[in-house]
Coordinates of C-alpha atoms in Angstrom, one line a residue:
M1423 CA 0.0 0.0 0.0
L1424 CA 1.4 3.3 -1.1
Q1425 CA 1.7 6.0 1.6
T1426 CA 1.0 9.6 1.2
L1427 CA 3.2 12.4 2.0
P1428 CA 2.5 14.6 5.0
F1429 CA 2.4 17.7 2.6
P1430 CA 0.7 18.3 -0.7
V1431 CA 2.7 18.0 -3.9
T1432 CA 1.2 18.5 -7.4
K1433 CA 2.8 17.6 -10.6
D1434 CA 4.2 21.1 -11.0
D1435 CA 5.8 21.1 -7.5
S1436 CA 9.3 20.3 -6.8
F1437 CA 9.3 17.6 -4.0
Y1438 CA 12.2 19.0 -2.5
D1439 CA 10.9 22.6 -2.4
K1440 CA 7.6 21.4 -0.7
L1441 CA 9.8 19.2 1.7
S1442 CA 11.9 22.1 2.8
E1443 CA 8.8 24.3 3.4
W1444 CA 7.2 21.4 5.4
I1445 CA 10.3 21.0 7.3
G1446 CA 10.4 24.6 8.3
D1447 CA 6.7 24.4 9.4
V1448 CA 7.4 21.6 11.6
F1449 CA 10.4 23.0 13.6
Y1450 CA 9.4 26.7 13.6
D1451 CA 5.6 26.4 14.1
I1452 CA 4.0 22.9 14.9
L1453 CA 6.6 21.5 17.2
P1454 CA 6.9 24.7 19.4
E1455 CA 3.0 24.9 19.6
K1456 CA 3.1 21.4 21.0
G1457 CA 5.6 22.4 23.7
F1458 CA 8.8 21.6 22.0
E1459 CA 11.6 23.7 22.3
L1460 CA 13.1 25.6 19.2
R1461 CA 16.6 24.7 18.7
D1462 CA 18.7 26.4 16.2
E1463 CA 21.1 23.5 16.2
Q1464 CA 18.4 21.2 15.0
I1465 CA 17.0 23.6 12.4
F1466 CA 20.5 23.8 11.0
M1467 CA 20.9 20.3 10.8
A1468 CA 17.8 19.9 9.1
F1469 CA 18.5 22.1 6.3
Q1470 CA 21.9 20.4 5.9
L1471 CA 20.3 16.9 5.4
E1472 CA 18.2 18.3 2.6
K1473 CA 21.2 18.5 0.5
A1474 CA 22.2 15.0 1.2
F1475 CA 18.9 13.8 0.1
K1476 CA 18.5 16.0 -2.8
D1477 CA 21.8 15.2 -4.2
K1478 CA 21.9 11.4 -3.2
E1479 CA 25.2 11.6 -1.5
V1480 CA 27.1 10.5 1.8
M1481 CA 26.9 13.0 4.6
F1482 CA 28.5 12.8 8.1
A1483 CA 26.1 14.7 10.5
E1484 CA 27.9 15.1 13.6
A1485 CA 25.5 16.7 16.3
G1486 CA 26.0 17.0 19.9
V1487 CA 23.6 15.6 22.8
G1488 CA 20.5 17.4 22.7
T1489 CA 20.4 18.7 19.2
G1490 CA 17.4 16.3 18.3
K1491 CA 19.0 14.8 15.4
T1492 CA 17.1 11.4 15.7
L1493 CA 13.9 13.6 15.0
V1494 CA 15.4 15.3 12.2
Y1495 CA 16.8 12.2 10.2
L1496 CA 13.4 10.4 10.8
L1497 CA 11.3 13.0 9.2
Y1498 CA 13.6 13.1 6.1
A1499 CA 13.7 9.1 5.9
L1500 CA 10.1 9.0 6.1
C1501 CA 9.2 11.5 3.5
Y1502 CA 11.9 10.2 1.2
A1503 CA 10.6 6.5 1.6
R1504 CA 7.1 7.8 0.6
Y1505 CA 8.3 9.7 -2.5
T1506 CA 10.3 6.9 -3.7
N1507 CA 7.9 4.3 -2.8
K1508 CA 10.8 2.2 -1.1
P1509 CA 11.2 2.0 2.8
A1510 CA 14.1 3.8 4.2
I1511 CA 16.5 1.9 6.3
I1512 CA 17.5 3.0 9.9
S1513 CA 20.7 1.1 11.0
C1514 CA 21.5 1.4 14.6
A1515 CA 24.7 0.5 16.5
D1516 CA 23.1 -2.4 18.2
E1517 CA 19.6 -4.0 19.4
T1518 CA 19.6 -1.6 22.6
L1519 CA 19.6 1.6 20.6
I1520 CA 16.6 -0.1 18.2
E1521 CA 14.7 -0.5 21.3
Q1522 CA 15.5 3.1 22.5
L1523 CA 14.2 4.3 19.1
V1524 CA 10.9 2.5 19.1
K1525 CA 10.2 2.8 22.9
E1526 CA 6.6 4.2 23.9
E1527 CA 8.3 7.6 24.7
G1528 CA 10.8 7.7 21.8
D1529 CA 11.0 9.9 18.6
I1530 CA 8.9 7.8 16.4
Q1531 CA 6.1 7.8 18.8
K1532 CA 6.5 11.7 19.2
I1533 CA 6.1 12.0 15.5
K1534 CA 3.0 10.0 15.3
E1535 CA 1.5 12.0 18.2
M1536 CA 2.8 15.6 17.4
L1537 CA 2.2 15.5 13.6
G1538 CA -0.5 13.1 13.3
I1539 CA 1.3 10.7 11.2
D1540 CA 0.6 7.0 11.1
I1541 CA 4.2 5.3 10.3
D1542 CA 4.6 1.9 9.2
V1543 CA 7.8 0.8 11.1
R1544 CA 9.2 -2.7 11.4
L1545 CA 12.3 -4.2 13.0
A1546 CA 14.7 -6.5 11.4
K1547 CA 16.7 -8.0 14.2
Y1548 CA 19.9 -9.9 14.0
H1549 CA 20.1 -13.5 13.9
D1550 CA 21.5 -14.0 17.4
Q1551 CA 18.4 -12.2 18.7
Y1552 CA 16.5 -15.1 17.8
L1553 CA 15.6 -18.6 19.3
C1554 CA 17.3 -21.7 17.6
L1555 CA 14.9 -24.5 17.7
K1556 CA 17.7 -27.2 17.1
K1557 CA 19.7 -25.9 20.0
L1558 CA 16.6 -25.6 22.3
E1559 CA 15.9 -29.4 21.7
T1560 CA 19.4 -30.2 22.8
A1561 CA 19.3 -27.8 25.8
V1562 CA 15.9 -29.0 27.2
T1563 CA 17.4 -32.5 27.3
N1564 CA 20.9 -31.8 28.7
E1565 CA 20.4 -28.6 30.7
D1566 CA 19.0 -28.3 34.3
S1567 CA 17.3 -24.7 33.8
E1568 CA 13.8 -23.8 34.7
G1569 CA 14.1 -20.9 32.3
I1570 CA 15.0 -23.0 29.2
D1571 CA 12.1 -25.5 30.2
R1572 CA 9.8 -22.5 30.4
V1573 CA 10.9 -21.3 26.7
Y1574 CA 10.0 -24.8 25.4
D1575 CA 6.8 -24.8 26.9
E1576 CA 5.8 -21.4 25.7
L1577 CA 6.5 -22.3 22.1
P1578 CA 3.5 -21.8 19.6
K1579 CA 1.5 -25.1 18.9
F1580 CA 2.4 -25.0 15.1
V1581 CA 6.1 -25.4 16.1
Y1582 CA 6.0 -29.1 17.2
G1583 CA 2.3 -29.8 17.3
N1584 CA -0.5 -29.7 14.8
G1585 CA -1.4 -26.1 15.2
S1586 CA -2.3 -24.3 12.0
M1587 CA 0.4 -21.9 10.4
A1588 CA -2.6 -19.8 9.5
S1589 CA -2.6 -18.7 13.2
Y1590 CA 1.0 -17.7 13.0
S1591 CA 2.0 -14.8 15.4
P1592 CA 5.7 -13.6 15.7
Y1593 CA 7.8 -15.5 18.2
G1594 CA 11.3 -16.5 19.0
E1595 CA 12.9 -13.0 19.7
R1596 CA 15.5 -12.6 22.5
K1597 CA 13.1 -9.8 24.3
E1598 CA 10.4 -12.4 24.7
Y1599 CA 12.4 -14.4 27.1
A1600 CA 13.8 -11.5 29.2
Y1601 CA 13.9 -14.0 32.1
L1602 CA 16.8 -15.9 30.5
N1603 CA 20.2 -14.6 31.5
D1604 CA 23.0 -14.4 29.0
E1605 CA 24.2 -17.8 29.8
D1606 CA 21.2 -19.6 29.3
W1607 CA 20.4 -17.7 26.2
S1608 CA 23.7 -18.7 24.6
K1609 CA 22.6 -22.4 24.9
V1610 CA 19.3 -21.9 22.9
G1611 CA 19.9 -18.7 20.7
W1612 CA 21.3 -18.9 17.2
D1613 CA 24.9 -18.6 16.7
Q1614 CA 27.2 -18.4 13.6
L1615 CA 27.7 -22.2 13.6
Q1616 CA 24.2 -22.9 12.7
N1617 CA 23.6 -24.0 9.3
C1618 CA 20.0 -22.7 8.8
F1619 CA 19.9 -23.4 5.0
T1620 CA 20.0 -27.2 5.9
C1621 CA 17.8 -27.1 8.9
D1622 CA 14.5 -29.1 8.8
K1623 CA 12.8 -26.6 11.1
R1624 CA 13.6 -23.4 9.2
H1625 CA 10.0 -23.1 7.9
R1626 CA 8.7 -23.0 11.4
C1627 CA 11.5 -21.0 13.0
G1628 CA 10.6 -17.6 14.3
Q1629 CA 13.6 -15.9 12.8
T1630 CA 12.6 -17.1 9.1
L1631 CA 8.9 -16.3 9.7
S1632 CA 9.9 -12.7 10.9
R1633 CA 11.5 -11.8 7.6
D1634 CA 8.1 -11.9 5.6
H1635 CA 6.8 -9.4 8.0
Y1636 CA 9.6 -6.7 8.1
R1637 CA 10.1 -6.8 4.3
K1638 CA 6.6 -5.6 3.6
S1639 CA 7.2 -2.1 5.6
T1640 CA 6.1 1.0 3.5
D1641 CA 8.0 3.5 5.5
L1642 CA 10.8 2.3 7.8
I1643 CA 12.8 -0.8 8.5
I1644 CA 15.1 -0.6 11.6
C1645 CA 18.1 -2.9 12.1
S1646 CA 21.4 -3.1 13.5
H1647 CA 24.6 -2.4 11.7
D1648 CA 25.5 -6.0 12.0
F1649 CA 22.2 -6.9 10.2
F1650 CA 22.9 -4.3 7.6
M1651 CA 26.3 -5.5 6.8
E1652 CA 25.1 -9.2 6.8
H1653 CA 22.5 -8.3 4.1
V1654 CA 25.3 -6.5 2.2
W1655 CA 27.7 -9.4 2.2
T1656 CA 25.1 -12.3 1.7
K1657 CA 22.7 -10.7 -0.7
E1658 CA 24.3 -12.2 -3.9
K1659 CA 24.8 -15.6 -2.4
R1660 CA 21.2 -15.7 -1.1
K1661 CA 20.0 -14.9 -4.7
R1662 CA 22.1 -17.9 -6.0
E1663 CA 20.5 -20.0 -3.3
G1664 CA 17.0 -19.0 -4.4
Q1665 CA 16.4 -17.0 -1.3
L1666 CA 15.5 -13.3 -0.9
P1667 CA 18.1 -10.9 0.4
L1668 CA 17.7 -10.1 4.1
L1669 CA 16.5 -6.5 3.3
P1670 CA 14.3 -5.3 0.2
E1671 CA 15.3 -2.6 -2.1
H1672 CA 15.4 0.7 -0.2
S1673 CA 15.6 4.3 -0.9
C1674 CA 18.1 5.3 1.6
V1675 CA 20.1 4.5 4.9
V1676 CA 20.7 6.3 8.0
F1677 CA 23.6 5.0 10.4
D1678 CA 22.7 6.0 13.9
E1679 CA 26.0 5.9 15.8
G1680 CA 27.8 5.7 12.3
H1681 CA 31.2 5.5 13.7
L1682 CA 30.9 1.9 14.7
L1683 CA 29.9 0.7 11.2
E1684 CA 33.5 -0.6 10.5
I1685 CA 33.4 -2.9 13.3
S1686 CA 30.1 -4.5 12.1
A1687 CA 31.5 -4.6 8.6
Q1688 CA 34.4 -6.8 9.9
K1689 CA 32.2 -8.8 12.1
A1690 CA 29.7 -9.6 9.0
L1691 CA 32.7 -10.5 6.9
T1692 CA 34.2 -12.7 9.6
Y1693 CA 34.3 -16.6 8.9
K1694 CA 33.8 -19.3 11.6
V1695 CA 35.3 -22.6 10.8
S1696 CA 34.3 -25.2 13.3
E1697 CA 36.0 -28.6 13.9
T1698 CA 32.9 -30.6 13.4
A1699 CA 31.2 -28.6 10.7
L1700 CA 33.1 -29.9 7.6
A1701 CA 32.9 -33.6 8.8
N1702 CA 28.9 -32.9 9.2
V1703 CA 28.7 -31.5 5.5
L1704 CA 30.7 -34.2 4.1
E1705 CA 28.9 -37.1 5.8
L1706 CA 25.6 -35.7 4.2
L1707 CA 27.4 -35.9 0.8
M1708 CA 28.7 -39.5 1.5
A1709 CA 25.0 -40.6 1.8
N1710 CA 24.8 -40.3 -1.8
Q1711 CA 26.5 -42.4 -4.5
V1712 CA 29.8 -40.9 -5.1
R1713 CA 33.0 -42.3 -6.8
E1714 CA 35.6 -44.2 -5.0
E1715 CA 38.2 -41.4 -5.8
T1716 CA 36.0 -38.6 -4.2
L1717 CA 35.5 -40.9 -1.2
Y1718 CA 39.3 -41.2 -0.6
I1719 CA 39.5 -37.3 -0.9
I1720 CA 36.9 -36.9 1.5
E1721 CA 38.4 -39.3 4.2
D1722 CA 41.7 -37.4 3.7
L1723 CA 40.0 -34.0 4.2
I1724 CA 38.4 -35.4 7.6
D1725 CA 41.7 -36.6 8.7
I1726 CA 43.5 -33.4 7.9
N1727 CA 40.8 -31.2 9.5
E1728 CA 40.9 -33.3 12.7
E1729 CA 45.0 -33.0 12.8
F1730 CA 44.7 -29.2 12.1
F1731 CA 42.2 -28.4 14.9
T1732 CA 44.2 -30.6 17.6
L1733 CA 47.3 -28.5 16.6
L1734 CA 45.5 -25.4 17.0
D1735 CA 44.1 -26.6 20.5
V1736 CA 47.6 -27.5 21.6
L1737 CA 49.5 -24.3 20.4
S1738 CA 47.3 -21.6 20.8
I1739 CA 47.7 -19.1 23.6
P1740 CA 44.9 -18.0 26.1
V1741 CA 43.8 -14.4 26.0
E1742 CA 43.1 -13.2 29.5
G1743 CA 39.7 -12.3 30.1
S1744 CA 38.3 -13.8 26.9
N1745 CA 37.3 -17.1 25.4
R1746 CA 39.6 -16.3 22.5
Y1747 CA 43.1 -17.7 22.0
E1748 CA 46.0 -16.2 20.1
I1749 CA 47.2 -18.3 17.2
P1750 CA 51.2 -18.0 17.3
E1751 CA 53.4 -17.9 14.3
S1752 CA 53.9 -21.5 13.4
D1753 CA 55.3 -23.3 10.3
D1754 CA 53.4 -26.4 11.4
I1755 CA 50.1 -24.6 11.6
I1756 CA 50.6 -23.0 8.1
S1757 CA 51.8 -26.3 6.6
L1758 CA 48.6 -28.1 7.8
A1759 CA 46.4 -25.2 6.7
G1760 CA 48.0 -25.3 3.4
K1761 CA 47.3 -29.1 2.9
L1762 CA 43.8 -28.6 4.1
H1763 CA 43.3 -25.8 1.5
Q1764 CA 44.8 -27.8 -1.3
K1765 CA 42.4 -30.8 -0.4
V1766 CA 39.4 -28.5 -0.4
E1767 CA 40.2 -27.4 -3.7
K1768 CA 40.8 -30.8 -5.0
L1769 CA 37.3 -31.8 -3.8
E1770 CA 35.7 -29.0 -5.5
E1771 CA 37.2 -30.1 -8.7
N1772 CA 35.8 -33.6 -8.3
L1773 CA 32.3 -32.4 -7.4
V1774 CA 32.2 -30.8 -10.9
F1775 CA 32.5 -34.3 -12.4
E1776 CA 30.3 -35.9 -9.7
A1777 CA 27.5 -33.4 -10.7
E1778 CA 27.6 -34.6 -14.3
L1779 CA 26.7 -38.1 -13.4
Y1780 CA 23.6 -36.9 -11.5
T1781 CA 24.1 -39.4 -8.7
I1782 CA 24.3 -36.7 -5.9
N1783 CA 21.0 -35.3 -4.6
D1784 CA 20.9 -31.4 -5.8
Y1785 CA 20.4 -30.3 -2.4
D1786 CA 23.2 -32.0 -0.7
L1787 CA 25.4 -30.8 -3.7
K1788 CA 24.5 -27.3 -3.3
V1789 CA 25.0 -27.2 0.4
T1790 CA 28.5 -29.0 0.1
E1791 CA 29.6 -26.7 -2.7
E1792 CA 28.6 -23.5 -0.9
Y1793 CA 30.4 -24.7 2.4
L1794 CA 33.6 -25.7 0.6
E1795 CA 33.7 -22.3 -1.3
Q1796 CA 33.4 -20.5 2.1
L1797 CA 36.0 -22.7 3.7
G1798 CA 38.5 -22.4 0.7
Y1799 CA 38.3 -18.7 0.9
S1800 CA 38.5 -18.5 4.8
L1801 CA 41.7 -20.7 4.5
S1802 CA 43.1 -18.6 1.9
L1803 CA 42.8 -15.4 3.9
F1804 CA 44.2 -17.5 6.9
L1805 CA 47.3 -18.3 4.7
K1806 CA 47.8 -14.7 3.7
N1807 CA 47.8 -13.7 7.5
R1808 CA 48.4 -10.0 6.7
Q1809 CA 45.2 -9.7 5.2
A1810 CA 43.2 -11.3 8.2
V1811 CA 43.0 -11.1 11.9
T1812 CA 42.6 -14.8 13.1
W1813 CA 42.1 -16.4 16.5
F1814 CA 40.9 -19.5 18.0
E1815 CA 37.9 -20.0 20.3
E1816 CA 36.6 -23.1 22.4
N1817 CA 32.9 -22.7 23.5
Q1818 CA 31.1 -25.6 25.1
D1819 CA 33.5 -28.1 23.7
T1820 CA 33.2 -26.6 20.2
K1821 CA 36.6 -25.6 18.7
T1822 CA 36.4 -22.7 16.2
L1823 CA 38.8 -21.0 14.0
V1824 CA 37.8 -17.6 13.5
I1825 CA 38.9 -15.5 10.4
M1826 CA 38.3 -11.8 10.2
P1827 CA 39.3 -9.4 7.3
R1828 CA 41.9 -6.8 8.3
L1829 CA 40.6 -3.9 6.0
V1830 CA 37.1 -3.6 4.5
Q1831 CA 37.2 -0.2 2.9
D1832 CA 37.6 -1.7 -0.6
I1833 CA 34.7 -4.0 -0.2
L1834 CA 32.6 -1.1 1.4
G1835 CA 33.4 1.3 -1.3
E1836 CA 32.3 -0.9 -4.1
E1837 CA 29.3 -2.8 -2.5
V1838 CA 27.7 0.1 -0.6
F1839 CA 28.9 3.6 -0.8
S1840 CA 29.3 3.5 -4.8
K1841 CA 25.6 3.5 -5.1
K1842 CA 24.0 7.0 -5.8
M1843 CA 21.7 7.1 -2.6
P1844 CA 21.5 9.2 0.5
Y1845 CA 23.7 7.6 3.3
I1846 CA 23.5 9.7 6.4
F1847 CA 25.8 9.0 9.3
S1848 CA 24.7 10.5 12.6
S1849 CA 26.4 10.8 15.9
A1850 CA 27.6 13.1 18.6
T1851 CA 31.2 11.7 17.8
L1852 CA 32.0 11.2 14.1
S1853 CA 35.0 13.4 13.7
D1854 CA 38.8 13.3 14.9
N1855 CA 40.0 16.9 15.7
K1856 CA 37.0 18.1 13.4
S1857 CA 38.2 16.0 10.5
F1858 CA 35.9 13.1 9.0
D1859 CA 38.8 11.8 6.8
Y1860 CA 39.5 9.0 9.1
L1861 CA 36.2 7.6 9.2
A1862 CA 35.7 8.2 5.5
E1863 CA 38.8 6.2 4.6
S1864 CA 38.3 3.3 6.8
L1865 CA 34.8 2.8 5.1
G1866 CA 35.9 3.4 1.6
I1867 CA 34.1 6.6 1.1
K1868 CA 35.7 8.9 -1.5
D1869 CA 33.2 11.8 -1.7
Y1870 CA 31.0 13.2 1.1
S1871 CA 29.7 16.2 2.7
S1872 CA 29.6 16.9 6.5
F1873 CA 28.9 19.3 9.3
S1874 CA 29.2 19.6 13.0
V1875 CA 26.8 21.0 15.3
A1876 CA 27.5 21.6 19.2
S1877 CA 25.2 20.5 21.8
P1878 CA 22.9 23.2 23.0
F1879 CA 23.3 22.4 26.9
E1880 CA 25.0 24.7 29.2
Y1881 CA 27.1 22.0 30.9
D1882 CA 28.9 24.3 33.3
E1883 CA 25.6 25.0 34.9
V1884 CA 23.9 21.3 34.9
M1885 CA 27.0 18.9 35.4
D1886 CA 29.2 18.2 38.1
L1887 CA 32.3 16.2 36.9
S1888 CA 35.1 14.7 39.1
I1889 CA 38.1 12.7 38.2
P1890 CA 39.2 10.8 41.4
V1891 CA 42.5 9.2 41.3
F1892 CA 43.3 5.6 42.8
E1893 CA 46.5 3.7 43.2
S1894 CA 47.1 1.2 40.1
G1895 CA 45.0 -2.0 40.6
N1896 CA 43.4 -0.8 43.7
Q1897 CA 39.9 -2.0 42.7
M1898 CA 38.4 -2.2 46.3
D1899 CA 38.8 1.5 46.7
K1900 CA 37.1 2.1 43.5
L1901 CA 34.3 0.0 44.6
D1902 CA 33.8 1.7 48.0
Y1903 CA 33.7 5.1 46.2
S1904 CA 31.4 4.1 43.8
M1905 CA 29.1 2.7 46.5
N1906 CA 29.3 6.0 48.5
S1907 CA 28.5 7.8 45.1
I1908 CA 25.4 5.7 44.7
R1909 CA 24.3 6.0 48.2
D1910 CA 24.6 10.0 48.1
N1911 CA 22.3 10.0 45.0
G1912 CA 19.6 7.5 46.5
G1913 CA 20.6 5.0 43.4
R1914 CA 19.7 6.8 40.2
T1915 CA 23.2 5.7 38.7
L1916 CA 24.5 4.2 35.8
V1917 CA 27.8 2.5 36.2
L1918 CA 29.9 1.9 33.0
F1919 CA 32.7 -0.9 32.8
Q1920 CA 35.3 -1.4 30.6
S1921 CA 34.6 -5.0 30.1
K1922 CA 32.3 -8.0 31.0
E1923 CA 35.0 -9.3 33.4
E1924 CA 35.2 -6.0 35.3
L1925 CA 31.5 -5.9 35.7
L1926 CA 31.5 -9.5 37.2
W1927 CA 34.1 -8.5 39.6
F1928 CA 32.1 -5.8 40.7
K1929 CA 29.1 -7.9 41.1
K1930 CA 30.8 -10.5 43.3
H1931 CA 32.4 -7.8 45.6
A1932 CA 29.4 -5.3 45.9
K1933 CA 27.6 -7.0 48.9
D1934 CA 24.4 -5.9 50.7
T1935 CA 23.2 -3.1 48.3
E1936 CA 20.3 -1.1 49.7
F1937 CA 18.9 -0.4 46.1
P1938 CA 18.1 -2.7 43.2
F1939 CA 21.1 -3.4 41.1
Y1940 CA 20.5 -4.4 37.2
Y1941 CA 23.4 -6.1 36.1
E1942 CA 24.0 -6.5 32.3
G1943 CA 23.7 -10.4 31.6
D1944 CA 21.0 -11.2 34.3
E1945 CA 18.0 -10.5 31.9
E1946 CA 17.4 -9.2 28.3
I1947 CA 19.2 -5.8 28.2
S1948 CA 16.2 -3.5 27.2
E1949 CA 14.1 -5.2 29.8
L1950 CA 17.0 -4.2 32.5
V1951 CA 16.7 -0.5 30.9
K1952 CA 13.0 -0.5 31.3
K1953 CA 13.3 -1.6 35.1
F1954 CA 15.8 1.0 35.7
Q1955 CA 13.8 4.0 34.2
T1956 CA 10.7 2.8 35.9
N1957 CA 12.4 2.4 39.5
E1958 CA 13.8 5.8 40.1
E1959 CA 16.1 4.5 43.2
S1960 CA 18.0 1.9 41.2
V1961 CA 21.2 1.2 39.8
L1962 CA 22.0 0.1 36.2
L1963 CA 25.6 -1.6 35.6
S1964 CA 26.8 -2.4 32.0
Y1965 CA 29.8 -2.8 30.0
H1966 CA 27.7 -2.3 26.6
L1967 CA 25.6 0.9 27.1
W1968 CA 28.2 3.6 26.5
E1969 CA 26.1 4.5 23.4
G1970 CA 22.6 4.9 22.8
L1971 CA 21.1 4.9 26.2
D1972 CA 18.5 7.5 26.6
I1973 CA 17.2 8.0 30.1
P1974 CA 16.0 11.5 30.8
G1975 CA 14.5 12.6 34.0
D1976 CA 15.1 11.6 37.7
S1977 CA 15.9 7.9 37.1
L1978 CA 19.4 8.8 35.9
K1979 CA 21.3 11.6 38.1
N1980 CA 24.8 10.0 38.4
V1981 CA 27.3 8.3 35.9
I1982 CA 30.3 6.4 37.2
I1983 CA 32.9 5.5 34.6
F1984 CA 34.5 2.7 36.7
S1985 CA 37.7 2.5 34.4
L1986 CA 38.6 4.3 31.2
P1987 CA 37.3 2.4 28.4
F1988 CA 40.6 1.4 26.6
P1989 CA 40.0 -1.2 23.9
P1990 CA 40.8 -4.9 25.0
H1991 CA 43.9 -6.8 24.2
D1992 CA 42.1 -9.3 21.9
P1993 CA 43.3 -10.4 18.4
V1994 CA 41.3 -7.6 16.6
F1995 CA 42.8 -4.8 18.2
Q1996 CA 46.3 -6.6 18.6
A1997 CA 46.1 -6.5 14.6
K1998 CA 45.2 -2.7 14.6
R1999 CA 48.1 -2.0 16.8
Q2000 CA 50.6 -4.0 14.8
A2001 CA 49.4 -2.0 11.8
A2002 CA 49.9 1.4 13.3
D2003 CA 53.1 3.4 13.5
Q2004 CA 52.3 4.5 17.1
P2005 CA 49.7 2.0 18.4
F2006 CA 48.7 3.8 21.5
E2007 CA 48.3 7.3 19.9
Q2008 CA 46.5 5.8 16.9
V2009 CA 44.6 3.1 18.3
D2010 CA 44.1 2.8 22.0
L2011 CA 43.8 6.7 22.8
P2012 CA 41.3 7.5 20.0
Y2013 CA 39.0 4.5 20.9
M2014 CA 39.0 5.6 24.6
L2015 CA 38.4 9.2 24.0
L2016 CA 35.4 8.5 21.7
R2017 CA 33.8 6.0 24.1
L2018 CA 34.5 8.2 27.1
R2019 CA 32.6 11.0 25.3
Q2020 CA 29.7 8.7 24.6
G2021 CA 29.6 7.5 28.2
I2022 CA 29.5 11.1 29.5
G2023 CA 26.7 11.6 27.1
R2024 CA 24.4 9.2 28.8
L2025 CA 23.7 11.8 31.6
I2026 CA 22.2 15.1 30.2
R2027 CA 19.4 14.2 27.7
T2028 CA 17.1 17.3 28.2
S2029 CA 17.4 20.9 29.1
D2030 CA 15.9 19.9 32.4
D2031 CA 18.4 17.3 33.4
T2032 CA 21.3 17.8 35.9
G2033 CA 23.6 15.3 37.5
S2034 CA 27.1 14.3 38.3
I2035 CA 29.7 12.2 36.5
H2036 CA 32.7 10.4 38.1
I2037 CA 35.6 9.2 35.9
L2038 CA 37.7 6.9 38.0
T2039 CA 41.3 7.1 36.7
D2040 CA 44.7 5.2 37.5
K2041 CA 47.5 7.3 39.4
Q2042 CA 49.7 5.9 36.6
L2043 CA 47.9 7.9 33.9
T2044 CA 50.4 10.0 31.9
E2045 CA 49.9 13.9 32.0
D2046 CA 49.7 13.7 28.2
T2047 CA 46.7 11.3 28.2
L2048 CA 45.3 13.4 31.0
S2049 CA 45.3 16.4 29.0
K2050 CA 43.8 14.8 26.1
I2051 CA 40.8 13.6 28.3
L2052 CA 40.4 17.2 29.8
A2053 CA 40.2 18.4 26.1
V2054 CA 37.2 16.3 25.4
L2055 CA 35.2 17.0 28.6
P2056 CA 32.0 19.2 28.3
T2057 CA 33.1 21.0 31.5
A2058 CA 36.0 21.4 33.7
P2059 CA 36.3 18.8 36.6

């Protein structure tokens, strides 16, 4: 169904002229009449975005907290979607930001109420936000968990019973099972090692069934950066397999918190090679009538694969505070990887001949060829180590080789930003010293427009900022300081941690709390945020909510940054450091400063907000690093 524009346009009118007039009416007249504050920064951004949509170009829109940037880009995306009769994609940094966007008091709801517009907005969530029926079957049998049993009992009747698919209603999304902690969800939720294409449950799977729903949106489809990049990389492959792309044809894309897109691009291009996946695929193939020569190749391939993973298991070095293992430089590992790669190519050649004999089921043949193509490409990247970041993982007795491309700008430049389409990057932190070149180069963007708008808030008047200093490694003193600050504020506190391990340490040692403490991982994250917002005298503790969290009012009066958010020492950042001339100045420091600015931005969300920020620092912090921190703070400590 075609949606009408919120303003009249005749065949003699210019759409962009009429859009500009309407945008002016909205921000100068309609919203102020509804009680909204007239903000010069917001209006400036609005008319800057008009150029991006009109010229179908990439624009970096850096707008400080409180400028109302979300409202601006939503209005443009909505009108452009209706003008082109194709939905607009709103790509968010993560699932938490999606929930913030569509919550009852969010900007989409404000547009509906203030402007009287009915908006068709639908969510396209990433795969790991959905239940895996295969994993659930295993977990119900093997795990002693009331939560997992409850999930199984709550499945719709059509999944395992005789219920009609005609009565289908959406199911299977992580948010529906908020009572599961992250550990239990990992046992029943989708992960990269699931081969959905060969799954006999796929046509009754909540993830598969949800796609038909969001593809029919006429206005807005909201997804995560991870999901958008997955769509980009898998679009052609899915077409070859006779499947629809993850997202439909669209008119424009807005990247909210767009500075995080590179990470999602790398993640989407990451290959996970599990020890058991190859054997499972080849056993499926061997059930067909194949030639003796092909059988010998298959047996050799399974043996080499087993030997390869055994060697990785023995030689890989654990990374502290992570399930990742660093793969050392080893001639033996490279030699075995080379043999495995050669044998994969040999089997691919033989399958061409087998296909001509018509003795292999078409479905089994297609599955095997697709898997071998991916495995061969993964191993080629692994053997050209400079082009990839690699590590080894072991989860629940599953051994996995992970291969991530080091640089993605060439592919992004060709597959995404070469298209003549409005691409809007929106965030309070996009530039480095007012330059957008670093972000543009990392994403393969050659031509772009940009602007920066400062926050309208008078931080000197509404924010108290402290930088207490602690002896290196003295976590207990930091804990005591944090607990005292929480008591002084009657709860109403967000505590941000550098890592999951740091949060778990705090959780272990924070005893006898007089306020409700909501720890990330205990329940589904958007449910924890909702509880925190509803219960004013509570505390939210997270290692993840540095961006996107929007809690105006009395529920959030105090933000404690427990440690400076330097990047972890995992293989991804180690690779970035190795590629840099000055690793600390080029990798660690910019990442920390950007994330610090984002964390500070959680406190003051409206012109009525006030509160305090505590940045807990180490006595060993250098003067140079401290001066750079002071330079990005919105007010003097």
